[in-house]
Coordinates of C-alpha atoms and ligand atoms in Angstrom, one line a residue:
M1 CA -4.3 -10.3 -9.4
F2 CA -2.6 -7.5 -7.4
N3 CA 0.3 -5.9 -9.1
L4 CA 2.2 -4.6 -6.1
N5 CA 4.2 -1.4 -6.3
P6 CA 5.1 -0.7 -2.6
R7 CA 6.2 2.9 -2.7
F8 CA 4.8 4.2 0.7
A9 CA 5.7 0.9 2.3
E10 CA 9.3 1.3 1.2
L11 CA 9.6 4.7 2.9
G12 CA 10.3 2.8 6.0
L13 CA 8.9 2.2 9.5
E14 CA 9.3 5.8 10.7
F15 CA 6.2 6.5 8.6
S16 CA 3.9 3.7 9.6
S17 CA 3.5 0.5 11.6
Q18 CA 2.9 -3.0 10.4
V19 CA -0.4 -4.2 11.8
K20 CA -2.5 -7.2 10.9
P21 CA -6.2 -6.4 10.4
T22 CA -8.5 -8.0 13.0
P23 CA -11.0 -10.3 11.4
L24 CA -14.8 -9.8 11.5
T25 CA -16.2 -13.2 12.2
Q26 CA -19.9 -12.8 12.8
A27 CA -21.7 -13.3 9.5
P28 CA -19.6 -11.0 7.3
K29 CA -21.5 -10.0 4.2
L30 CA -20.6 -7.9 1.2
V31 CA -23.1 -4.9 1.2
H32 CA -22.0 -3.4 -2.1
L33 CA -19.2 -3.3 -4.6
D34 CA -18.3 -0.8 -7.3
S35 CA -17.7 -3.0 -10.3
E36 CA -17.0 -0.1 -12.6
L37 CA -14.3 1.2 -10.3
L38 CA -12.8 -2.3 -9.7
A39 CA -12.5 -2.7 -13.5
A40 CA -11.0 0.8 -13.8
I41 CA -8.1 -0.2 -11.6
G42 CA -7.7 -3.6 -13.0
L43 CA -9.2 -5.6 -10.1
N44 CA -12.3 -6.9 -11.8
A45 CA -11.0 -10.5 -11.3
L46 CA -11.8 -10.1 -7.6
S47 CA -14.9 -12.1 -7.0
E48 CA -17.5 -11.2 -4.4
Q49 CA -16.1 -13.9 -2.2
D50 CA -12.6 -12.6 -2.6
L51 CA -13.8 -9.1 -1.6
C52 CA -15.7 -10.5 1.4
D53 CA -12.6 -12.4 2.6
L54 CA -10.4 -9.4 2.1
L55 CA -12.7 -6.9 3.8
S56 CA -13.4 -9.2 6.7
A57 CA -9.7 -9.9 7.0
R58 CA -10.1 -13.6 6.5
S59 CA -7.6 -13.2 3.7
S60 CA -4.9 -10.7 3.0
V61 CA -3.0 -9.3 0.0
M62 CA 0.1 -11.6 -0.3
D63 CA 3.5 -10.1 0.1
Y64 CA 2.2 -6.7 1.4
P65 CA 2.4 -5.9 5.1
A66 CA -0.7 -4.0 6.2
L67 CA 0.3 -0.5 7.4
A68 CA -1.1 2.1 9.7
A69 CA 0.4 5.6 9.1
V70 CA 1.5 7.9 11.8
Y71 CA 0.4 11.6 11.7
M72 CA -0.7 14.4 13.9
G73 CA -3.4 17.0 13.4
H74 CA -4.9 20.3 14.4
Q75 CA -8.3 19.3 15.6
F76 CA -10.8 22.2 16.0
G77 CA -7.8 24.5 16.0
H78 CA -5.7 22.7 18.6
A79 CA -2.6 20.7 18.0
V80 CA -2.9 16.9 18.8
P81 CA 0.7 15.7 18.5
R82 CA 0.1 12.1 17.8
L83 CA -2.9 10.6 15.9
G84 CA -2.4 8.2 13.1
D85 CA -4.5 5.6 11.4
G86 CA -6.5 4.4 14.4
R87 CA -8.8 2.2 12.3
A88 CA -7.5 2.4 8.8
L89 CA -5.0 0.1 7.2
L90 CA -3.2 0.3 3.9
I91 CA -3.4 -3.2 2.6
A92 CA -2.0 -2.8 -0.9
E93 CA -0.3 -0.5 -3.3
H94 CA -1.5 -1.7 -6.6
E95 CA -0.3 -0.6 -10.0
F96 CA -2.5 -0.6 -13.1
A97 CA -2.2 1.1 -16.4
G98 CA 0.8 3.2 -15.2
K99 CA -0.9 4.4 -12.1
T100 CA -0.5 3.2 -8.5
W101 CA -3.4 3.0 -6.2
E102 CA -3.4 2.7 -2.4
L103 CA -6.0 0.3 -1.0
Q104 CA -7.1 1.0 2.5
L105 CA -9.5 -0.8 4.9
K106 CA -11.4 1.4 7.3
G107 CA -12.7 -0.3 10.4
A108 CA -10.3 -3.2 10.3
G109 CA -9.4 -3.2 14.0
K110 CA -7.0 -1.6 16.5
T111 CA -3.6 -0.2 15.5
P112 CA -0.9 1.5 17.6
Y113 CA -2.8 4.8 16.9
S114 CA -6.2 3.7 18.1
R115 CA -5.8 5.6 21.4
G116 CA -9.0 4.7 23.3
G117 CA -10.9 3.6 20.2
D118 CA -11.8 0.1 19.1
G119 CA -10.5 0.4 15.6
R120 CA -13.9 -0.3 14.2
A121 CA -16.5 1.5 12.1
V122 CA -20.3 1.1 12.3
L123 CA -22.5 0.3 9.4
R124 CA -24.1 3.7 9.2
S125 CA -20.9 5.7 8.9
T126 CA -19.5 3.1 6.4
I127 CA -22.6 3.6 4.2
R128 CA -22.3 7.3 4.5
E129 CA -18.6 7.3 3.4
Y130 CA -19.3 4.8 0.6
L131 CA -22.1 6.7 -1.0
A132 CA -20.7 10.2 -0.5
S133 CA -17.4 9.4 -2.1
H134 CA -19.2 7.9 -5.0
A135 CA -21.5 11.0 -5.2
L136 CA -18.7 13.5 -5.2
D137 CA -16.7 11.5 -7.7
K138 CA -19.6 11.4 -10.1
L139 CA -20.1 15.2 -9.6
G140 CA -16.5 15.7 -10.7
V141 CA -15.2 16.6 -7.3
P142 CA -11.7 15.3 -6.3
T143 CA -12.2 12.6 -3.7
T144 CA -10.9 9.3 -2.4
Q145 CA -13.1 6.5 -3.7
A146 CA -14.6 3.3 -2.4
L147 CA -14.4 -0.1 -3.9
A148 CA -16.6 -2.2 -1.6
M149 CA -18.2 -2.4 1.8
L150 CA -19.0 -5.2 4.2
S151 CA -21.3 -5.6 7.1
S152 CA -21.1 -8.1 10.0
Q153 CA -22.9 -9.0 13.2
D154 CA -19.8 -8.3 15.3
E155 CA -20.8 -5.9 18.0
V156 CA -19.4 -2.5 18.5
Y157 CA -20.3 -0.1 21.3
R158 CA -21.3 3.5 20.5
E159 CA -24.2 5.2 22.2
K160 CA -25.9 1.9 21.7
V161 CA -24.7 -1.5 20.4
E162 CA -24.2 -1.4 16.7
S163 CA -22.7 -3.8 14.1
A164 CA -19.2 -3.4 12.7
A165 CA -18.7 -2.7 9.0
V166 CA -15.7 -2.1 6.8
V167 CA -15.1 0.0 3.7
L168 CA -12.3 -0.6 1.2
R169 CA -11.2 2.8 0.0
V170 CA -8.9 3.6 -2.8
A171 CA -6.8 6.7 -3.7
P172 CA -3.5 7.6 -5.3
S173 CA -2.4 8.5 -1.7
F174 CA -4.0 8.8 1.7
L175 CA -1.3 11.2 3.0
R176 CA -2.7 14.2 5.0
F177 CA -1.3 17.5 6.1
G178 CA -0.9 15.8 9.4
N179 CA 1.7 13.4 8.2
F180 CA 4.0 16.4 7.4
E181 CA 3.1 18.2 10.6
Y182 CA 4.0 15.2 12.6
F183 CA 7.6 15.0 11.5
A184 CA 8.1 18.8 11.9
K185 CA 6.7 18.6 15.5
Q186 CA 8.9 15.6 16.2
K187 CA 11.9 17.6 15.0
K188 CA 12.7 15.0 12.4
P189 CA 13.6 17.1 9.3
A190 CA 15.1 14.2 7.4
E191 CA 11.9 12.3 7.5
L192 CA 9.9 15.4 6.6
E193 CA 12.1 16.0 3.6
K194 CA 11.8 12.3 2.6
L195 CA 8.0 12.7 2.7
V196 CA 7.9 15.9 0.7
R197 CA 10.3 14.4 -1.9
F198 CA 8.1 11.3 -2.0
V199 CA 5.0 13.3 -2.9
C200 CA 6.9 15.4 -5.5
C201 CA 8.5 12.2 -7.1
N202 CA 5.2 10.3 -7.3
Y203 CA 2.5 12.9 -7.7
F204 CA 3.9 16.4 -8.5
T205 CA 6.3 15.1 -11.1
E206 CA 6.7 18.6 -12.7
I207 CA 8.6 19.8 -9.7
D208 CA 12.4 19.9 -10.2
L209 CA 13.8 18.4 -7.0
S210 CA 17.2 19.8 -7.6
S211 CA 15.8 23.4 -7.3
N212 CA 16.5 25.3 -4.0
N213 CA 12.8 26.2 -4.1
Y214 CA 11.2 22.7 -4.4
V215 CA 9.5 23.1 -1.1
L216 CA 7.8 26.3 -2.2
Y217 CA 6.7 24.6 -5.4
F218 CA 5.4 21.7 -3.4
L219 CA 3.4 24.0 -1.1
E220 CA 2.0 25.9 -4.1
R221 CA 0.8 22.7 -5.6
V222 CA -1.0 21.7 -2.4
I223 CA -2.5 25.2 -2.1
Q224 CA -3.8 25.1 -5.6
L225 CA -5.3 21.6 -5.3
T226 CA -6.9 22.4 -1.9
A227 CA -8.3 25.7 -3.1
E228 CA -9.9 24.0 -6.0
M229 CA -11.4 21.2 -3.9
V230 CA -13.0 23.7 -1.6
A231 CA -14.4 25.7 -4.5
Y232 CA -16.0 22.5 -5.8
W233 CA -17.5 21.9 -2.4
Q234 CA -19.0 25.4 -2.3
S235 CA -20.4 25.0 -5.7
I236 CA -22.3 21.8 -4.9
G237 CA -23.3 22.8 -1.4
F238 CA -21.1 20.2 0.3
V239 CA -20.1 20.7 3.9
H240 CA -17.2 18.5 5.0
G241 CA -18.0 19.0 8.7
V242 CA -14.6 18.1 10.2
M243 CA -11.8 19.9 8.4
N244 CA -9.1 19.1 10.9
T245 CA -5.6 19.0 9.3
D246 CA -5.5 15.2 9.7
N247 CA -8.5 15.1 7.4
M248 CA -6.9 17.3 4.7
S249 CA -5.5 15.3 1.8
I250 CA -2.1 16.4 0.5
L251 CA -3.4 15.8 -3.0
G252 CA -6.5 17.9 -2.5
L253 CA -8.9 15.0 -2.4
T254 CA -12.0 15.0 -0.3
L255 CA -11.0 12.7 2.6
D256 CA -12.6 11.1 5.7
Y257 CA -16.3 11.4 5.4
G258 CA -17.8 11.9 8.8
P259 CA -20.5 14.4 9.8
Y260 CA -20.7 15.8 6.2
A261 CA -23.8 17.2 4.6
F262 CA -25.1 18.3 1.3
M263 CA -27.0 21.4 2.2
D264 CA -30.7 21.4 1.6
N265 CA -31.9 24.9 2.3
Y266 CA -29.1 27.4 1.8
N267 CA -27.9 28.2 5.2
P268 CA -24.2 29.0 5.2
Q269 CA -24.0 29.0 9.0
Q270 CA -25.7 25.7 9.6
I271 CA -23.8 23.3 11.9
F272 CA -23.9 19.7 10.8
N273 CA -21.3 18.2 13.2
H274 CA -22.7 18.2 16.7
S275 CA -19.2 18.3 18.2
D276 CA -18.7 21.6 16.5
S277 CA -20.5 23.9 18.9
E278 CA -18.8 27.0 17.6
G279 CA -19.6 26.4 13.9
R280 CA -15.9 26.2 12.9
Y281 CA -16.7 23.9 10.1
T282 CA -19.8 25.4 8.5
Y283 CA -20.2 26.0 4.8
V284 CA -19.4 29.7 5.0
N285 CA -16.1 29.0 6.9
Q286 CA -14.7 26.3 4.6
P287 CA -12.6 28.5 2.3
N288 CA -11.0 30.2 5.3
I289 CA -10.4 27.0 7.3
A290 CA -8.7 25.4 4.3
W291 CA -6.4 28.4 4.3
W292 CA -5.8 28.2 8.0
N293 CA -4.9 24.5 7.5
L294 CA -2.5 25.3 4.7
Y295 CA -0.9 27.8 7.1
R296 CA -0.2 24.9 9.5
L297 CA 1.3 22.9 6.7
A298 CA 3.5 25.9 5.7
E299 CA 4.7 26.2 9.3
A300 CA 5.7 22.5 9.3
L301 CA 7.7 23.2 6.1
V302 CA 9.8 26.1 7.6
V303 CA 12.5 23.7 8.8
L304 CA 13.1 22.7 5.2
H305 CA 12.7 26.2 3.7
P306 CA 13.7 28.6 6.5
N307 CA 12.7 31.7 4.5
A308 CA 9.3 32.2 6.1
D309 CA 8.5 35.3 4.0
E310 CA 8.7 33.2 0.8
L311 CA 6.4 30.6 2.3
E312 CA 4.0 33.4 3.2
Q313 CA 4.1 34.8 -0.3
I314 CA 3.1 31.4 -1.6
L315 CA 0.3 31.1 1.0
A316 CA -1.0 34.5 -0.3
K317 CA -1.7 32.8 -3.6
Y318 CA -4.5 30.7 -2.1
A319 CA -7.1 33.4 -2.5
E320 CA -6.3 33.8 -6.2
Y321 CA -6.5 30.0 -6.8
Y322 CA -9.7 29.8 -4.8
N323 CA -11.4 32.7 -6.5
Q324 CA -10.4 31.6 -9.9
K325 CA -12.0 28.2 -9.5
Y326 CA -15.0 29.5 -7.6
V327 CA -15.8 32.1 -10.3
Q328 CA -15.4 29.5 -13.0
L329 CA -17.7 27.0 -11.3
M330 CA -20.4 29.5 -10.2
G331 CA -20.4 31.2 -13.6
A332 CA -21.1 27.9 -15.2
K333 CA -23.9 27.2 -12.7
L334 CA -25.4 30.6 -13.6
G335 CA -25.0 29.9 -17.3
L336 CA -22.8 32.9 -17.8
E337 CA -19.8 32.5 -20.1
E338 CA -18.3 35.9 -19.1
F339 CA -18.7 35.7 -15.4
T340 CA -15.7 37.3 -13.6
I341 CA -14.7 38.2 -10.1
D342 CA -16.2 41.6 -10.5
D343 CA -19.6 40.0 -10.9
L344 CA -19.4 38.3 -7.5
P345 CA -21.7 40.9 -5.9
F346 CA -24.4 39.7 -8.2
L347 CA -24.0 36.2 -7.0
D348 CA -23.8 37.3 -3.4
E349 CA -27.1 39.1 -3.8
L350 CA -28.6 35.8 -4.9
L351 CA -27.1 34.0 -1.9
Q352 CA -28.6 36.5 0.5
I353 CA -32.0 35.9 -1.0
M354 CA -31.5 32.2 -0.9
Q355 CA -30.7 32.3 2.8
A356 CA -33.6 34.7 3.6
E357 CA -36.1 32.7 1.7
K358 CA -34.7 29.3 2.8
I359 CA -34.2 28.2 -0.8
D360 CA -33.0 24.6 -1.5
W361 CA -29.5 24.7 -3.0
T362 CA -29.6 21.7 -5.4
Y363 CA -33.2 22.3 -6.5
F364 CA -32.7 26.0 -7.2
W365 CA -29.8 25.5 -9.5
R366 CA -31.4 22.6 -11.3
K367 CA -34.6 24.6 -11.9
L368 CA -32.6 27.6 -13.0
S369 CA -31.1 25.5 -15.7
Y370 CA -34.4 25.1 -17.4
G371 CA -34.7 28.8 -18.4
A372 CA -38.1 30.6 -18.3
S373 CA -40.1 27.5 -17.3
G374 CA -37.7 26.7 -14.4
R375 CA -37.8 30.2 -13.2
S376 CA -41.7 30.3 -13.2
Q377 CA -41.6 27.2 -11.1
L378 CA -39.1 28.8 -8.7
S379 CA -41.3 31.9 -8.5
L380 CA -44.2 29.6 -7.4
D381 CA -42.1 27.7 -4.9
Y382 CA -40.4 30.8 -3.5
P383 CA -42.5 33.9 -4.0
S384 CA -40.2 36.8 -3.4
L385 CA -40.0 40.2 -5.0
Q386 CA -36.2 40.3 -4.5
L387 CA -35.9 37.0 -6.3
E388 CA -38.0 38.4 -9.3
N389 CA -35.7 41.4 -9.4
W390 CA -32.7 39.2 -9.4
F391 CA -34.1 37.1 -12.3
N392 CA -34.5 40.3 -14.3
K393 CA -30.9 41.2 -13.7
L394 CA -29.9 37.7 -14.8
D395 CA -31.8 38.2 -18.0
A396 CA -29.9 41.4 -18.6
F397 CA -26.7 39.3 -18.3
Y398 CA -28.0 36.7 -20.6
Q399 CA -28.8 39.3 -23.2
C400 CA -25.1 40.3 -23.3
D401 CA -24.1 36.7 -23.9
T402 CA -23.6 35.2 -27.3
V403 CA -24.8 31.6 -26.6
S404 CA -28.3 30.5 -27.6
E405 CA -31.0 29.8 -25.0
Q406 CA -30.9 26.2 -25.9
Q407 CA -27.2 25.9 -25.7
R408 CA -27.2 27.6 -22.3
Q409 CA -29.8 25.2 -20.9
K410 CA -27.7 22.3 -22.1
Q411 CA -24.6 23.6 -20.5
M412 CA -26.3 24.4 -17.2
L413 CA -28.0 21.0 -17.0
A414 CA -24.5 19.5 -17.3
V415 CA -23.2 21.3 -14.2
N416 CA -26.2 21.6 -12.0
P417 CA -27.0 18.2 -10.7
A418 CA -30.6 16.8 -10.2
I419 CA -29.4 14.7 -7.3
T420 CA -27.0 15.1 -4.4
L421 CA -26.7 12.8 -1.4
R422 CA -29.1 14.6 0.8
S423 CA -29.0 13.7 4.5
H424 CA -32.5 12.1 4.4
L425 CA -31.7 10.0 1.3
V426 CA -28.6 8.4 2.9
Q427 CA -30.5 8.0 6.2
Y428 CA -33.3 6.1 4.5
A429 CA -30.8 3.8 2.9
I430 CA -29.1 3.3 6.3
D431 CA -32.4 2.6 8.1
R432 CA -33.2 -0.2 5.7
A433 CA -29.6 -1.6 5.7
E434 CA -29.7 -1.9 9.5
Y435 CA -32.5 -4.5 8.9
G436 CA -30.4 -6.3 6.3
N437 CA -32.1 -4.7 3.3
Y438 CA -29.5 -3.3 1.0
S439 CA -31.7 -2.6 -2.0
E440 CA -31.9 1.1 -1.3
I441 CA -28.2 1.4 -1.3
E442 CA -28.0 -0.1 -4.7
R443 CA -30.8 2.2 -6.0
L444 CA -29.2 5.3 -4.6
F445 CA -25.8 4.3 -5.9
K446 CA -27.2 4.0 -9.4
A447 CA -29.0 7.3 -9.3
L448 CA -25.8 9.0 -7.9
S449 CA -23.9 7.5 -10.9
H450 CA -25.8 9.9 -13.2
P451 CA -26.3 13.1 -11.2
F452 CA -26.9 15.2 -14.3
D453 CA -29.6 13.0 -15.8
E454 CA -33.2 12.9 -14.6
L455 CA -34.2 9.3 -14.9
A456 CA -37.9 8.5 -14.5
E457 CA -37.1 5.5 -12.2
F458 CA -35.3 7.8 -9.7
S459 CA -37.8 10.7 -9.8
N460 CA -38.4 10.4 -6.0
Y461 CA -34.8 11.6 -5.4
Y462 CA -35.1 14.9 -7.2
H463 CA -37.4 16.6 -4.7
I464 CA -36.6 19.0 -1.9
A465 CA -36.0 17.5 1.6
P466 CA -38.9 16.7 4.0
D467 CA -39.0 18.8 7.1
W468 CA -37.7 16.0 9.4
S469 CA -34.4 16.0 7.6
E470 CA -33.4 19.3 9.4
H471 CA -33.2 17.4 12.6
I472 CA -30.7 14.7 11.5
V473 CA -27.6 15.2 13.8
L474 CA -24.2 13.8 13.0
S475 CA -21.3 12.9 15.1
C476 CA -17.6 13.1 14.4
S477 CA -16.2 9.6 14.4
S478 CA -18.3 6.5 14.4
Ligands
AMP1 P1 -11.8 11.3 12.4 O1 -12.4 12.3 13.2 O2 -12.7 10.1 12.1 O3 -11.0 11.8 11.3 O4 -10.7 10.6 13.5 C1 -9.7 11.3 14.2 C2 -8.7 10.3 14.7 O5 -9.3 9.3 15.5 C3 -8.0 9.5 13.6 O6 -6.7 9.3 14.0 C4 -8.7 8.2 13.6 O7 -7.9 7.1 13.2 C5 -9.1 8.0 15.1 N1 -10.3 7.2 15.3 C6 -11.6 7.6 15.0 N2 -12.5 6.6 15.3 C7 -11.7 5.6 15.8 C8 -12.0 4.3 16.3 N3 -13.3 3.8 16.4 N4 -11.0 3.5 16.8 C9 -9.8 4.0 16.7 N5 -9.4 5.2 16.3 C10 -10.4 6.0 15.8
MG2 MG1 -9.7 11.3 10.0

């Protein structure tokens, strides 16, 4: 069933440690599986029982040694020299249709990198990761994905006693900036070079490794992918919440879902991670933090490419890549074909109004997509002279455009989702799951599979958030 292609495993034991997952023994139960994704990577022959056995570590993938990778990280701006997969284990590298996928269990027990932790994940954080990665994927945002999740009655101790759960994640690679930083910090340039070449060989195949500048090309690729990922986040109102360098994917995938949020009311300074007292990881800071993290990666690469000026010149391209993608995505949301960087003040004007009037991000863009009728509704929901003025300016833009009203609506409805994974929606699914009822997870999963369609059966998901949602607080690791 598994068609193993151990690429990361063959890098050697400087990069990871072999660890057996610790079984969950108390009533392990499959909570959900993504049958479409399983089929897409050629694993649809796995039965529910197979998945249950794999996730609870009652069985393992034959001939593949489970691995925990070593990395470091800059956490909240400070270097932590040794982190690593403290509760994640790579259990297979599986090839299907010419692509190799890494399969990783999260919450499978202690590893040499667990530090004081128990190597486990609780049900609520597992559900949050599972549903959010599905939501982002269906919104077209680069992300790691999730194949299945399992609950158990095994106890784990957080602020209270909770039950242990496991998610089976999948991605082309789970490498982070931190893996590269680690070998630079350890003064192991040979290992660092091996890792950079590994990524170029397997993922950035357009890079000519015989070139003297391959490290620059590598960095530029990571910069571009990271900039685009963050532009996507901004466009859908997604706040990652803990953008430490150990949570930054080298492939520009959204990685490690912790205290994330999809914004309700537009508030770029809102703190969602309660460990983040200074608001380092708020919506407004995400583009700059990504750049700061890329700077740390570039510093790690200096030993391979000692011309720091050249590395800095490449870093300077970040703004260009970011702006290009951001302008493209926001222009599409506005329904403007000819939106350019010079038009950003017009968008900023809207953002200021949205913040002042506490306008809901997802709801606003969806309604805006419906033309005059949507705008009338928005005027009723958010009576504001400034907003009316802004609508008039938008009309002036539309009059310069060549597309028909009907065509514009169609295009806008295809990029402005009706549903995102609002905090209260996922919380409701969690509350029920904690009593063993997984039906809400299934419903939400289905609705999130079609974010641009408004389906009658899911109409309750398309509303703005209730007031209590504002008080949901989220912690870093759970
Ligand atoms: P995170 O903030 O979830 O990205 O985690 C930061 C670091 O702490 C990573 O190295 C994780 O592997 C580790 N970690 C988080 N939670 C646990 C846990 N319950 N047990 C062991 N290690 C953990
Ligand atoms: Mg992490």
